[in-house]
mmCIF file of C-alpha atoms in Angstrom:
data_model
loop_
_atom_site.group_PDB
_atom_site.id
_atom_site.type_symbol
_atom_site.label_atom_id
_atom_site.label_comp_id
_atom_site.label_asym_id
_atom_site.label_seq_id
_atom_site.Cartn_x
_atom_site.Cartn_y
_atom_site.Cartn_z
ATOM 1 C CA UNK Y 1 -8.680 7.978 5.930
ATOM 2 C CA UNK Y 2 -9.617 7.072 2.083
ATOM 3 C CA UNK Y 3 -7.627 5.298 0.116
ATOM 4 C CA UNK Y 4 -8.008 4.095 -3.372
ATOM 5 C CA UNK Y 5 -6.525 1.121 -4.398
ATOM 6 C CA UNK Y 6 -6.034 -0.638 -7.879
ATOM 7 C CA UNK Y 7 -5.053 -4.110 -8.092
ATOM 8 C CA UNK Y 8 -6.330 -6.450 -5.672
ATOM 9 C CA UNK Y 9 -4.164 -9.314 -6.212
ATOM 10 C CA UNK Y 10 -1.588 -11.275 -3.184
ATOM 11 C CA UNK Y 11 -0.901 -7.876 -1.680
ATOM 12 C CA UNK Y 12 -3.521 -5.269 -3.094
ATOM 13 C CA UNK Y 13 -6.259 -7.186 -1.549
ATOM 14 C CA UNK Y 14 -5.068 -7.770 1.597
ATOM 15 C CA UNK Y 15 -3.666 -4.334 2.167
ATOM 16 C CA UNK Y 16 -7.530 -2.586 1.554
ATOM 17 C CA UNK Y 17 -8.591 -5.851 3.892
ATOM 18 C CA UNK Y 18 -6.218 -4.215 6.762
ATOM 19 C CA UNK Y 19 -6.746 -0.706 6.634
ATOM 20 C CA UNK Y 20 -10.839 -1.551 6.527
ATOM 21 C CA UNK Y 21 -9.873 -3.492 10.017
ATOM 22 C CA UNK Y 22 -8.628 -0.587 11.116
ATOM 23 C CA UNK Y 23 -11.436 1.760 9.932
ATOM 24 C CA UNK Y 24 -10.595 3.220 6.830
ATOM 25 C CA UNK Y 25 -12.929 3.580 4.219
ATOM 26 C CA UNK Y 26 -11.625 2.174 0.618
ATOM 27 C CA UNK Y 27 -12.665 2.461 -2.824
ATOM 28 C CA UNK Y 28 -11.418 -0.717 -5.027
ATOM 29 C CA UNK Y 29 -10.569 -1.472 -8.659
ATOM 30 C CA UNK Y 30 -9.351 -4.699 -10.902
ATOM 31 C CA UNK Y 31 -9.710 -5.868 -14.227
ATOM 32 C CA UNK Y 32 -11.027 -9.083 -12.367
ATOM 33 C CA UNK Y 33 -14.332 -7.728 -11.253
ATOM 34 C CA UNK Y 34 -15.133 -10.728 -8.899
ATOM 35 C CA UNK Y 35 -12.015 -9.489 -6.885
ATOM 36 C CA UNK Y 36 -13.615 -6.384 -6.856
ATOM 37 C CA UNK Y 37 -17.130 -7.853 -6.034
ATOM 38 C CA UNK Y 38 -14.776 -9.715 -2.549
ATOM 39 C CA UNK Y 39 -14.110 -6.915 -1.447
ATOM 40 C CA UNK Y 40 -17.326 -4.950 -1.790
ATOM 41 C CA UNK Y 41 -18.696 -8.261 -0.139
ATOM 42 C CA UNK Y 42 -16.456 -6.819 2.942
ATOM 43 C CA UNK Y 43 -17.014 -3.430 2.989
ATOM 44 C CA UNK Y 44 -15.491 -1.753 0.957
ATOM 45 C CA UNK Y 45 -16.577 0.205 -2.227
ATOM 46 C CA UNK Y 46 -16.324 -1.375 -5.888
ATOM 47 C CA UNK Y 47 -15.430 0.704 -9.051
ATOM 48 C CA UNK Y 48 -15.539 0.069 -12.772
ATOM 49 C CA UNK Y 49 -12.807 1.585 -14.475
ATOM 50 C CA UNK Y 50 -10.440 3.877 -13.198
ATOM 51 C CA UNK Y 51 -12.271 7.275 -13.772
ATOM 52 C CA UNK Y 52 -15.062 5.900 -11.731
ATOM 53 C CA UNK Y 53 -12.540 5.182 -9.064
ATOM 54 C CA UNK Y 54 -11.537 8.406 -8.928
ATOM 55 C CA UNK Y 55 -15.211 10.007 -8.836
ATOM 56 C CA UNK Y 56 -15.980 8.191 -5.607
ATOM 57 C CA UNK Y 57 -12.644 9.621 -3.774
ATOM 58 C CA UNK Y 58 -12.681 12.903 -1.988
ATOM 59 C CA UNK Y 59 -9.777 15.427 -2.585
ATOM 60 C CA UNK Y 60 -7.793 15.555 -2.014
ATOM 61 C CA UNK Y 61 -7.255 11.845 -3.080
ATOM 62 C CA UNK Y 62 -4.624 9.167 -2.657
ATOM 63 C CA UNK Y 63 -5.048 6.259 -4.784
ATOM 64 C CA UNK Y 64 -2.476 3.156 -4.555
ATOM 65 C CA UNK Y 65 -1.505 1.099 -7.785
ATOM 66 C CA UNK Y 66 -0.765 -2.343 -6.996
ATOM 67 C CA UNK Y 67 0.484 -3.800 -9.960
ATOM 68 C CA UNK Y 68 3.331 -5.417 -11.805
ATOM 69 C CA UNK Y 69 5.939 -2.862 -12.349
ATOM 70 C CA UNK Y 70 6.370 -2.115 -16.306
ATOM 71 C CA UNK Y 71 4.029 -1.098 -18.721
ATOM 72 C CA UNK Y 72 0.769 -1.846 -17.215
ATOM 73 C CA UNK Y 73 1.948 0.385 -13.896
ATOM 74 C CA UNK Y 74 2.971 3.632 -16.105
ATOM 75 C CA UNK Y 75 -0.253 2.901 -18.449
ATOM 76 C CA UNK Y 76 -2.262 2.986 -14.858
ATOM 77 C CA UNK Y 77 -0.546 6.500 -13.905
ATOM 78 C CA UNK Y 78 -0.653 8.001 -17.125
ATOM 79 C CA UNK Y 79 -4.723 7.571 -17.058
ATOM 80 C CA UNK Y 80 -4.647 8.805 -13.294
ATOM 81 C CA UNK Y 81 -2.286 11.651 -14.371
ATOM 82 C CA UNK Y 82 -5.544 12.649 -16.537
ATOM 83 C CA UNK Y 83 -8.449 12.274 -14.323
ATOM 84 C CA UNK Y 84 -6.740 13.830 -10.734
ATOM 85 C CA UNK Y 85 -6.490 16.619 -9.572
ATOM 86 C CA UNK Y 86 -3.820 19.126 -8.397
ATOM 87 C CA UNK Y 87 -3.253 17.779 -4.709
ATOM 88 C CA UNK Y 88 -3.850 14.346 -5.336
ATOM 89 C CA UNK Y 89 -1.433 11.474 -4.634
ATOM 90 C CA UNK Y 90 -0.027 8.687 -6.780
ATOM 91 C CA UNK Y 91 1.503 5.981 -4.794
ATOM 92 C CA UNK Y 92 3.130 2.708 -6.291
ATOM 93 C CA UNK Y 93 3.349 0.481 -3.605
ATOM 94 C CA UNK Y 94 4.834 -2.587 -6.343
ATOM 95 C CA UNK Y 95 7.951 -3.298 -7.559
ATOM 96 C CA UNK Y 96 8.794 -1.127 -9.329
ATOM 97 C CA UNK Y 97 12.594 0.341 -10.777
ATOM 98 C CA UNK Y 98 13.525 3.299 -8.691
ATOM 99 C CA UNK Y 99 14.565 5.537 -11.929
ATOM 100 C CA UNK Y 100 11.013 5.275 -13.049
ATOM 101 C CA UNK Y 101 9.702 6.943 -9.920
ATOM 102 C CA UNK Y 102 12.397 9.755 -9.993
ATOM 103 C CA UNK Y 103 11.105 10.117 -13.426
ATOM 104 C CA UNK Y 104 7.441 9.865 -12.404
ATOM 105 C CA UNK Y 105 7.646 11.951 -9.894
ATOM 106 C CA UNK Y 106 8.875 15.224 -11.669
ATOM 107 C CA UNK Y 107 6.595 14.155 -14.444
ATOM 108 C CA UNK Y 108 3.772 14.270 -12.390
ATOM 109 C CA UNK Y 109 4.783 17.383 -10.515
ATOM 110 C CA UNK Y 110 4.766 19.330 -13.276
ATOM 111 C CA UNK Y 111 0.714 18.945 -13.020
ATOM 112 C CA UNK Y 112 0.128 19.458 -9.714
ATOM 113 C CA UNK Y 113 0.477 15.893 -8.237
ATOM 114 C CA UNK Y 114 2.554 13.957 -5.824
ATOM 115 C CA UNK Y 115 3.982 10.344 -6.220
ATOM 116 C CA UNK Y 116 4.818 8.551 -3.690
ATOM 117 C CA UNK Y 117 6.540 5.365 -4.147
ATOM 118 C CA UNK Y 118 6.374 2.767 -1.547
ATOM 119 C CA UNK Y 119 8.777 -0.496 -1.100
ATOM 120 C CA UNK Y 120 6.412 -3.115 0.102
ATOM 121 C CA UNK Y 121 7.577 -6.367 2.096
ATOM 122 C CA UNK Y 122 5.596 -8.579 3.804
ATOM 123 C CA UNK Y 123 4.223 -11.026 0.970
ATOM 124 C CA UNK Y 124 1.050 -13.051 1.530
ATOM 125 C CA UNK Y 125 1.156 -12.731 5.359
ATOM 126 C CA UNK Y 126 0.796 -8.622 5.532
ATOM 127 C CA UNK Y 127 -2.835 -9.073 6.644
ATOM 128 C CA UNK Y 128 -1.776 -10.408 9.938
ATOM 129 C CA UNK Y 129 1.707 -9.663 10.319
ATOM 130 C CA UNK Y 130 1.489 -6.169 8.437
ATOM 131 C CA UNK Y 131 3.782 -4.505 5.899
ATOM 132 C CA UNK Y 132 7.344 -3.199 6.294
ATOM 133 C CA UNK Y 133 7.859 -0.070 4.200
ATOM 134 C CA UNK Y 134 10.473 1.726 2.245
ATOM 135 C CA UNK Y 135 9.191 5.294 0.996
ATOM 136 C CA UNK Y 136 9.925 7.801 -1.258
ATOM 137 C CA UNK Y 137 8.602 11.122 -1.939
ATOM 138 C CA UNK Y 138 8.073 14.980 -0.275
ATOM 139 C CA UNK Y 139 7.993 14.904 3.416
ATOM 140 C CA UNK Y 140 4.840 16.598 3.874
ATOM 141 C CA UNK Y 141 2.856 13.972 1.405
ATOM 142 C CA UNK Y 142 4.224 11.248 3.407
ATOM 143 C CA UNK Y 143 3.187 12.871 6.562
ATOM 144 C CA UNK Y 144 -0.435 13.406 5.140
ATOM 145 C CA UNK Y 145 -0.406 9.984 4.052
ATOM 146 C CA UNK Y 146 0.897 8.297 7.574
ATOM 147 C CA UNK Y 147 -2.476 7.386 8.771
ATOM 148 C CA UNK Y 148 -2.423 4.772 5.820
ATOM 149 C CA UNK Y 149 1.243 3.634 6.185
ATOM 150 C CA UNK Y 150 0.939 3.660 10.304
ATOM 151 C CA UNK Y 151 -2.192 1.212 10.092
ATOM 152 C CA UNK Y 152 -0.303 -0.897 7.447
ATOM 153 C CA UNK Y 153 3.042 -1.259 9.355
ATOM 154 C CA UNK Y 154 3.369 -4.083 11.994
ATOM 155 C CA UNK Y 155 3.745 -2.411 14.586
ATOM 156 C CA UNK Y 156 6.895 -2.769 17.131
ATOM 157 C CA UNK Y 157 5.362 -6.031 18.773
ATOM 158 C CA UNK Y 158 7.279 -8.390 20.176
ATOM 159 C CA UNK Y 159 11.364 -7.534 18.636
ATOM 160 C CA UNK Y 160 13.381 -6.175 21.263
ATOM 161 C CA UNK Y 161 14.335 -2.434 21.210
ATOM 162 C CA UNK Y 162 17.770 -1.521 19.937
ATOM 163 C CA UNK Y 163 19.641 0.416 22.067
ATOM 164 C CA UNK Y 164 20.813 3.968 21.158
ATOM 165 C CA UNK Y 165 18.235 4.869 18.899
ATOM 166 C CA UNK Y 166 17.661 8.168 20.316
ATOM 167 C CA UNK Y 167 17.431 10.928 17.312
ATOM 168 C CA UNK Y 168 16.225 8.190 15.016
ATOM 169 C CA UNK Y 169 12.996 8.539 12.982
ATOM 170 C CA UNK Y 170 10.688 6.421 15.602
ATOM 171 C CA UNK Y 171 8.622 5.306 12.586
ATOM 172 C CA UNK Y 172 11.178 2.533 11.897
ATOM 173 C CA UNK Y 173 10.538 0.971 15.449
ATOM 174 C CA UNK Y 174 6.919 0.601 13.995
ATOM 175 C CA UNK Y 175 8.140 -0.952 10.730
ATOM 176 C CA UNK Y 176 8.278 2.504 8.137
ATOM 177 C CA UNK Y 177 10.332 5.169 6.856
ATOM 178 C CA UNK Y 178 10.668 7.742 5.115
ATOM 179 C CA UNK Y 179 13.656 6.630 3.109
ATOM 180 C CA UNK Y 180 13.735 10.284 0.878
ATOM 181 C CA UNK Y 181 12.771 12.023 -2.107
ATOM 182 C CA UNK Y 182 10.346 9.794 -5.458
ATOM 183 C CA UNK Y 183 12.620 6.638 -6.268
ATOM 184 C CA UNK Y 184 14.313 6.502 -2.597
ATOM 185 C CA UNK Y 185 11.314 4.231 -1.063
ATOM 186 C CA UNK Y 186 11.876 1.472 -4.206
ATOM 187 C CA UNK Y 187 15.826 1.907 -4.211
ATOM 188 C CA UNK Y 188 16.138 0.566 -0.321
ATOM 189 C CA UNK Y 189 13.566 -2.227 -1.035
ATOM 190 C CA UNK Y 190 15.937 -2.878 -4.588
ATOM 191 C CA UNK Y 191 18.919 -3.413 -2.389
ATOM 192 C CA UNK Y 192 16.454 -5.430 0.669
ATOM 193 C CA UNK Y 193 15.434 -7.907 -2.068
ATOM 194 C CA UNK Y 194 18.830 -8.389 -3.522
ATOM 195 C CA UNK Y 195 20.209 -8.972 0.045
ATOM 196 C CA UNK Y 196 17.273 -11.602 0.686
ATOM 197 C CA UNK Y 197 18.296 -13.445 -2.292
ATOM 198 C CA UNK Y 198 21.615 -13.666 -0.651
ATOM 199 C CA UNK Y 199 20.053 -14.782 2.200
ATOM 200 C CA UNK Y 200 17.818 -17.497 0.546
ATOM 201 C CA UNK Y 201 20.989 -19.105 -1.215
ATOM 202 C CA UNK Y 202 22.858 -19.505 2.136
ATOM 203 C CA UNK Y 203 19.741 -21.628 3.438
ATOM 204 C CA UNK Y 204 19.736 -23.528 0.105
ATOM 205 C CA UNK Y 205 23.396 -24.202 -0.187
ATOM 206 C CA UNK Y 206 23.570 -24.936 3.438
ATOM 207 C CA UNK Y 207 20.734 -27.359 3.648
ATOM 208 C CA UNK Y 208 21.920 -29.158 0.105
ATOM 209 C CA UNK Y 209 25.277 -29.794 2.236
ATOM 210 C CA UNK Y 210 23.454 -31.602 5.018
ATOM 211 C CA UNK Y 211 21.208 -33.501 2.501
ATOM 212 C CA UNK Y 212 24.050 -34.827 0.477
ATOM 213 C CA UNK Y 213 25.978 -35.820 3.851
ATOM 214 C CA UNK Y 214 23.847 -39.400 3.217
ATOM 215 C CA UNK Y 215 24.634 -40.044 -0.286
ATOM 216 C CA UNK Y 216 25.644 -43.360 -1.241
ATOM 217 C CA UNK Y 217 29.594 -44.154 -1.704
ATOM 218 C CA UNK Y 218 31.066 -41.845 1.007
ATOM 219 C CA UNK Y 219 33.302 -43.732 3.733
ATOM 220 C CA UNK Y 220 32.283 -45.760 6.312
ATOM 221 C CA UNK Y 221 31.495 -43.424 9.305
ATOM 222 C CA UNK Y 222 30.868 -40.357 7.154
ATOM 223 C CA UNK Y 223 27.913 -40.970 6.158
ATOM 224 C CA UNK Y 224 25.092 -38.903 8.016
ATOM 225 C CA UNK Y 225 21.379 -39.595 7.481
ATOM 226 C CA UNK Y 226 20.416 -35.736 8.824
ATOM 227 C CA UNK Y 227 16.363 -35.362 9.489
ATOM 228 C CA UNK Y 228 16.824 -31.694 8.210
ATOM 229 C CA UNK Y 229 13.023 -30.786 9.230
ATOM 230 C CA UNK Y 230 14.728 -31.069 12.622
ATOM 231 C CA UNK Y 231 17.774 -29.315 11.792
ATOM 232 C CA UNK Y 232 15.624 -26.084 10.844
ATOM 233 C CA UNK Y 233 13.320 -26.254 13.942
ATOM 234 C CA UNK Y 234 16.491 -26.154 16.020
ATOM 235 C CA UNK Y 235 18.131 -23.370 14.322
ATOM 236 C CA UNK Y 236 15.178 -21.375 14.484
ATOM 237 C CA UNK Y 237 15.493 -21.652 18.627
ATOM 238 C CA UNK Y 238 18.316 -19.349 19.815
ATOM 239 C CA UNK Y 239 21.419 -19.652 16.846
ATOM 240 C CA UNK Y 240 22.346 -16.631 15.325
ATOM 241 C CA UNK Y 241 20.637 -17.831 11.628
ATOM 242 C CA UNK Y 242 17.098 -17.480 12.783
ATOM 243 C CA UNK Y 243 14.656 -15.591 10.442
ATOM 244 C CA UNK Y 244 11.543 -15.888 8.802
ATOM 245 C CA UNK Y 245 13.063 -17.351 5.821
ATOM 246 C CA UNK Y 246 14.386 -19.756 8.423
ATOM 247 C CA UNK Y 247 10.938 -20.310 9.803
ATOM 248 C CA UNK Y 248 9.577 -20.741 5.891
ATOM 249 C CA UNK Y 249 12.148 -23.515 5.039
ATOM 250 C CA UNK Y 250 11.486 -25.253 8.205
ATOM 251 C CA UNK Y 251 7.525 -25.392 7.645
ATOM 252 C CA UNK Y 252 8.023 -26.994 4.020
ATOM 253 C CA UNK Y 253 10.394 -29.197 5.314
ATOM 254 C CA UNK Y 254 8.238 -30.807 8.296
ATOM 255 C CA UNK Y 255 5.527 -30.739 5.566
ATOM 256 C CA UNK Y 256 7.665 -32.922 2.993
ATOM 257 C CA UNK Y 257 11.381 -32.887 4.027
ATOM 258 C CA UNK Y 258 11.835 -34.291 -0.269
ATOM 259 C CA UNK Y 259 10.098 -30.969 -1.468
ATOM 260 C CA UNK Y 260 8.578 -32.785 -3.888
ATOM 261 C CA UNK Y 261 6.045 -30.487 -4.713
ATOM 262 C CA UNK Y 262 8.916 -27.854 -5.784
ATOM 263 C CA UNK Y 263 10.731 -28.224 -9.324
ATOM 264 C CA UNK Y 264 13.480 -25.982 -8.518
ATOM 265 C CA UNK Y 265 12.873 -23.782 -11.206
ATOM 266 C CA UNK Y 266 13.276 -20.137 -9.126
ATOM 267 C CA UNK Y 267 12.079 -17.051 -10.896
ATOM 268 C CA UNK Y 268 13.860 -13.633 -10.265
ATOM 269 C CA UNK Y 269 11.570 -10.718 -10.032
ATOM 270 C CA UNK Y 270 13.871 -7.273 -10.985
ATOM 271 C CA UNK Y 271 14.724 -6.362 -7.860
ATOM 272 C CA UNK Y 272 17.772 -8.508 -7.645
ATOM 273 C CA UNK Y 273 19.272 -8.059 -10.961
ATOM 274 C CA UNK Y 274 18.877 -3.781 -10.143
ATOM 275 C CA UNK Y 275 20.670 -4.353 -7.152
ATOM 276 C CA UNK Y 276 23.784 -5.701 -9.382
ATOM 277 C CA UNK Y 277 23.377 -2.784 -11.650
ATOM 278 C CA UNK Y 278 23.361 -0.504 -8.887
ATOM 279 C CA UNK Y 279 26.783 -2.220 -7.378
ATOM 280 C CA UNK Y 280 28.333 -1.656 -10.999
ATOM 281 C CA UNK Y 281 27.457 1.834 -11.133
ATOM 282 C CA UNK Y 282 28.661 2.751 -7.936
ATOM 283 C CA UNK Y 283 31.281 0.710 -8.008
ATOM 284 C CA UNK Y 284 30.740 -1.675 -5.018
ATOM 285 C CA UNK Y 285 31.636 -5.551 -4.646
ATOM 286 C CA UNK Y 286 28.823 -7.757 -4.171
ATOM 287 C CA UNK Y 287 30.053 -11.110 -5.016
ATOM 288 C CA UNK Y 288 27.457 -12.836 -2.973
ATOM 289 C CA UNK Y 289 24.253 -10.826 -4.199
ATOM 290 C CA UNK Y 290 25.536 -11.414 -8.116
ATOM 291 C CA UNK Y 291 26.445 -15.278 -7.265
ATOM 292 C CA UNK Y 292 22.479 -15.783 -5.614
ATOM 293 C CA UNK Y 293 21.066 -13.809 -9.129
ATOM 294 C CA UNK Y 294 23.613 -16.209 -11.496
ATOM 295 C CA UNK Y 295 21.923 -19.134 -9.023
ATOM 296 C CA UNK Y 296 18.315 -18.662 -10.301
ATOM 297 C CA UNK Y 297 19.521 -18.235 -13.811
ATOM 298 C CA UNK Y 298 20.913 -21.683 -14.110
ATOM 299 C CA UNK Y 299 17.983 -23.319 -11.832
ATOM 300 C CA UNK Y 300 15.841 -23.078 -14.896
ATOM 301 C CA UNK Y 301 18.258 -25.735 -16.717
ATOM 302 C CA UNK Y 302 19.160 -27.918 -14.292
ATOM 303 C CA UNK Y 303 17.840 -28.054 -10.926
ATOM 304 C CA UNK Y 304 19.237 -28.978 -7.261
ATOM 305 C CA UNK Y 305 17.762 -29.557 -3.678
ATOM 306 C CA UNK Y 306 18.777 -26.379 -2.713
ATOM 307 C CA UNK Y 307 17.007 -24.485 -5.452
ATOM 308 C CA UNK Y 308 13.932 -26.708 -4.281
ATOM 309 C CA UNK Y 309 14.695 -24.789 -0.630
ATOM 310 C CA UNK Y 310 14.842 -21.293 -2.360
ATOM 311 C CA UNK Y 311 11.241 -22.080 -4.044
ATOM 312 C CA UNK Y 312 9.632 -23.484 -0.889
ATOM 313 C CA UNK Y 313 11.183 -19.876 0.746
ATOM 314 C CA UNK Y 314 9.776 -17.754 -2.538
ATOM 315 C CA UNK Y 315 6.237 -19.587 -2.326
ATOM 316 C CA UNK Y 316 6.194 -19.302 1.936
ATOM 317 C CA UNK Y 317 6.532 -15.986 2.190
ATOM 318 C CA UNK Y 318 5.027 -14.223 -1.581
ATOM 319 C CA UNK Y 319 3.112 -17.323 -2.508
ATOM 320 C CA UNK Y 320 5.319 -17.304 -6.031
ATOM 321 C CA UNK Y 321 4.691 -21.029 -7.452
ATOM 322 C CA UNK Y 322 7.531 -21.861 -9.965
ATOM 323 C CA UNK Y 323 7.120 -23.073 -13.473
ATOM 324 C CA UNK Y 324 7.408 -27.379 -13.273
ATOM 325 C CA UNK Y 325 8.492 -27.152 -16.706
ATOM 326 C CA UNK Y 326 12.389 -27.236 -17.158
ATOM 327 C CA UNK Y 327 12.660 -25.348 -19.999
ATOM 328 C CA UNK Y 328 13.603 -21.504 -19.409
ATOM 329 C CA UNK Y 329 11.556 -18.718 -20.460
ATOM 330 C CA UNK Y 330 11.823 -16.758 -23.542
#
């Protein structure tokens, strides 16, 4: 199948790199035109602007924006909106807030095109490992589209089967659904990112507790001089915490169990502080979600070991390097 895709940056790149593995043809576009000239190098073919992107796709097209969610992401539609054609897709695979799509998507129905919006995790390793995907949009674009979303999905490899699944959308086995109608895709990956920032401050917290175990001035006998990089690797061998993020902090930790290369200065990227306005709207507790969020907010004026854990986690599995400076952005 043909895909166009704009923005080859961590992800965009590397998702055009997989689906050419897999033998589709692709049709590339970035302000940064030796990312563009990489990927030619590769195989696949280079654009200039956007309208000559979407002269060397045959309708009907699907073209993929990439890019940060805000104003440069509805800019990139609202030229696309122009140059398609009735039958066309839009899909925004970033991160992007899930009212925009529902918004998007009757915008752009009212000219004849679909948006699809697509909840993207898998970071800096989707090459190999492939992408786990959240989407949103009409059933029948999604279907059209699942050549591209079945090559970019990991596949069920090596996790065991859950039982029961019977009547279940088997797509999810491979790592995909079809979460619902525009805005449904980007809501589920909202709430996946503010659970994994729950996640990430467990690991921190924990792993500051076993660090300060050692600290000078505690009784004789309590004192524990922990080798942490061990700690991880065994955790990551049968306990019930096991995870990537798991596998992350134990790799930074073998590599430099001070972290020194980490300020502790952790960025938040949207998705996290949505989640929390979601909870308020509807209503629902989530202490632990809106205590992680709080977390990165005071990280950026004073920092701890464990926010040093949650930045080795955020550059392991996105390759997000933190600011060194301590100062917080304006």
């Amino acid at each position: 199948m043909q895909l166009g895709m704009i923005g080859l940056g961590r992800m965009g790149g590397n998702i055009v790199r997989r689906l050419m593995l897999n033998g589709h043809s692709t049709v590339v576009y970035d302000r940064n035109a030796q990312a563009v000239e990489a990927l030619v190098a590769e195989g696949s073919v280079g654009s200039s602007d956007l309208a000559d992107l979407v002269s060397k796709l045959t309708p009907p097209r699907a073209v993929w924006v990439m890019l940060p969610a805000g104003a440069i992401t509805q800019a990139t539609i609202d030229t696309l909106a122009g140059l398609l054609s009735p039958g066309d897709v839009i899909i925004d695979g970033g991160n992007t807030n899930w009212k925009d799509d529902v918004r998007r998507g009757k915008d752009l129905a009212a000219k004849g095109l679909d948006y699809v919006d697509v909840g993207t995790s898998g970071g800096v390793w989707g090459l190999q490992r492939g992408y786990c995907m959240m989407i949103g949009g009409k059933a029948e674009t999604v279907t059209r589209l699942d050549p591209i979303f079945s090559t970019l999905a990991p596949g069920i490899g090596e996790v065991p089967r859950t039982p029961n699944r019977g009547g279940h959308d088997p797509r999810a086995e491979q790592g995909y659904i079809h979460a619902g109608p525009c805005g449904a895709g980007h809501f589920v990956k909202m709430v996946h990112n503010g659970i994994e920032y729950g996640l990430m401050q467990a690991y921190a917290e924990g792993f500051d507790i076993l660090r300060s175990a050692g600290n000078e001035g505690r009784p004789e006998g309590e004192s524990f001089d922990f080798d942490m990089a061990d700690i991880a690797e065994v955790w990551r061998r049968g306990s019930v915490v096991t995870s990537w993020l798991l596998d992350l902090t134990a790799s930074a930790l073998a590599e430099d169990k001070d972290l020194r290369e980490y300020s502790g200065y952790v960025e938040d990227s949207g998705e996290g502080r949505w989640t929390i306005e979601a909870a308020i709207d509807q209503a629902v507790p989530a202490e632990v979600l809106t205590a992680a969020l709080y977390t990165r907010f005071r990280s950026r004026q004073e920092h701890t070991f464990a926010e040093k854990i949650l930045s080795a986690m955020r550059k392991g599995f996105g390759g997000h390097i933190e600011p060194k400076t301590t100062e917080p952005k304006a």
